[in-house]
Amino acid sequence: MAVTRHVGVVEDPRYHEHRAPPGHPECPERLRSVHEAIAEREGEIERIAARPAEDDELLLAHGLEHLARVRAAVARAPSRLDPDTYVCAESLATARLAAGAAIDLCRAVARGDLHGGFAAVRPPGHHAEPARAMGFCLFNNVAIAARALRSSERLDRILIVDWDVHHGNGTQALFEDDPSVLFFSTHQFPFYPGTGDAPEAGRGRGEGETVNVPLPAGCSDPEYVGVFQRLLVPVALRFRPEMILVSAGFDAHRADPLASMEVTASGFSAMASMVRALADELCGGRLAMVLEGGYAPESLVEGTRACMDALLHAETPPLPASVELVRGSNLGRVVDQVVSVHGRRNPRLGAS
Ligand SMILES: [Zn+2]
């Protein structure tokens, strides 16, 4: 008989209080769509309370000046930290709740109190750099959680999978010289924020532990699934993480207004299932997903549903069929590109 899965979910009405200027895509209404998918699994999930992160927790990933700048912007709210990144009077409190939820959810999973979890937070985090808010992000929720796991839970190897359609420049900046955190990112390229080309592969002791998969516009399920099969799986098998964190953005969805990818519900389901399978195989199932982008109701509902399905699946979920690698196709080209950067340290890279 299958063991009951303990899957934690963070939702909190206070995440609606970071209010956007009219017409801004990163708006509180996004969470209604996320909630719709989570509510379908009510009764199967465990609710985790959102807690504000303390200054010392924010400082795990950011400098004092950054915190001071966010504070000052909020004091003169409504204002902006960059052309895209707005703040209102409640934004600092809301952003603390996003980081605090990511930390607590990840800790509960790391300690085995939960098998897995999903944090439906805003504002998102993966563009926030150590000293800079950008791209709708104030603090880097996933990076802060990873640093907290390193320090308080003594995890030595954490894999962050970022399938948001934008490159997670903030997460990369925080871990590019850190061999204990492997950052794997799929993203539209060239595109905002401009970083994330394949040769950006980490530096110093972290060289090789940043894996960027820059995809041309128009990629769909086969490209994403093929990339996960031929690049993510061998990278994870080599790295052997103790826990997997997902920067779960849903803006690669075909309905999304900000980017030009064509991923469907079944693509997100395949990606989430593959990450769950890796967690089961490599790290006792320890898997935490934190919301990043996603700007159409359909993207958010279908993406969140895929994550909930994968997290709640009683056994390791079934994996998608192997995607054929056609030389010269978008998939073939990006696999070749990543193999040319990372293949020497990972001979299985590119094989299915
Ligand atoms: Zn995004």
GROMACS .gro file of C-alpha atoms in nm, residues 26 30-31 34 102 118-128 134-143 160-168 171 183 245-251 289-295 300 304:
model
   53
   26GLU     CA    1   0.267   4.080  -1.162
   30ARG     CA    2  -0.236   3.577  -1.025
   31LEU     CA    3  -0.283   3.401  -0.694
   34VAL     CA    4  -0.290   2.937  -0.836
  102ALA     CA    5   1.022   2.952   0.124
  118PHE     CA    6   0.462   2.420  -0.287
  119ALA     CA    7   0.483   2.784  -0.180
  120ALA     CA    8   0.234   3.010  -0.362
  121VAL     CA    9   0.410   3.336  -0.284
  122ARG     CA   10   0.452   3.683  -0.428
  123PRO     CA   11   0.650   3.883  -0.507
  124PRO     CA   12   0.863   3.635  -0.705
  125GLY     CA   13   1.236   3.616  -0.638
  126HIS     CA   14   1.471   3.473  -0.899
  127HIS     CA   15   1.573   3.803  -1.062
  128ALA     CA   16   1.672   3.962  -0.728
  134MET     CA   17   1.473   4.376  -1.050
  135GLY     CA   18   1.219   4.204  -1.273
  136PHE     CA   19   0.929   4.224  -1.022
  137CYS     CA   20   1.154   4.060  -0.755
  138LEU     CA   21   1.255   4.219  -0.423
  139PHE     CA   22   1.430   3.932  -0.240
  140ASN     CA   23   1.544   3.601  -0.388
  141ASN     CA   24   1.312   3.362  -0.205
  142VAL     CA   25   1.460   3.038  -0.339
  143ALA     CA   26   1.820   3.149  -0.292
  160ILE     CA   27   1.785   2.442  -0.795
  161VAL     CA   28   1.583   2.379  -1.111
  162ASP     CA   29   1.451   2.705  -1.260
  163TRP     CA   30   1.202   2.643  -1.541
  164ASP     CA   31   1.061   2.999  -1.538
  165VAL     CA   32   1.078   3.133  -1.896
  166HIS     CA   33   1.317   3.408  -1.784
  167HIS     CA   34   1.673   3.342  -1.675
  168GLY     CA   35   1.719   3.343  -1.298
  171THR     CA   36   2.004   3.296  -0.835
  183PHE     CA   37   2.173   2.599  -1.062
  245LEU     CA   38   1.425   2.323  -0.508
  246VAL     CA   39   1.222   2.440  -0.806
  247SER     CA   40   1.186   2.802  -0.913
  248ALA     CA   41   0.841   2.725  -1.049
  249GLY     CA   42   0.745   2.991  -1.298
  250PHE     CA   43   0.472   2.910  -1.548
  251ASP     CA   44   0.541   3.179  -1.807
  289MET     CA   45   0.861   2.423  -0.531
  290VAL     CA   46   0.832   2.800  -0.501
  291LEU     CA   47   0.620   3.013  -0.734
  292GLU     CA   48   0.807   3.256  -0.961
  293GLY     CA   49   0.641   3.400  -1.277
  294GLY     CA   50   0.333   3.310  -1.479
  295TYR     CA   51   0.100   3.582  -1.600
  300LEU     CA   52  -0.099   2.954  -1.352
  304THR     CA   53   0.021   2.473  -1.044
   0.00000   0.00000   0.00000
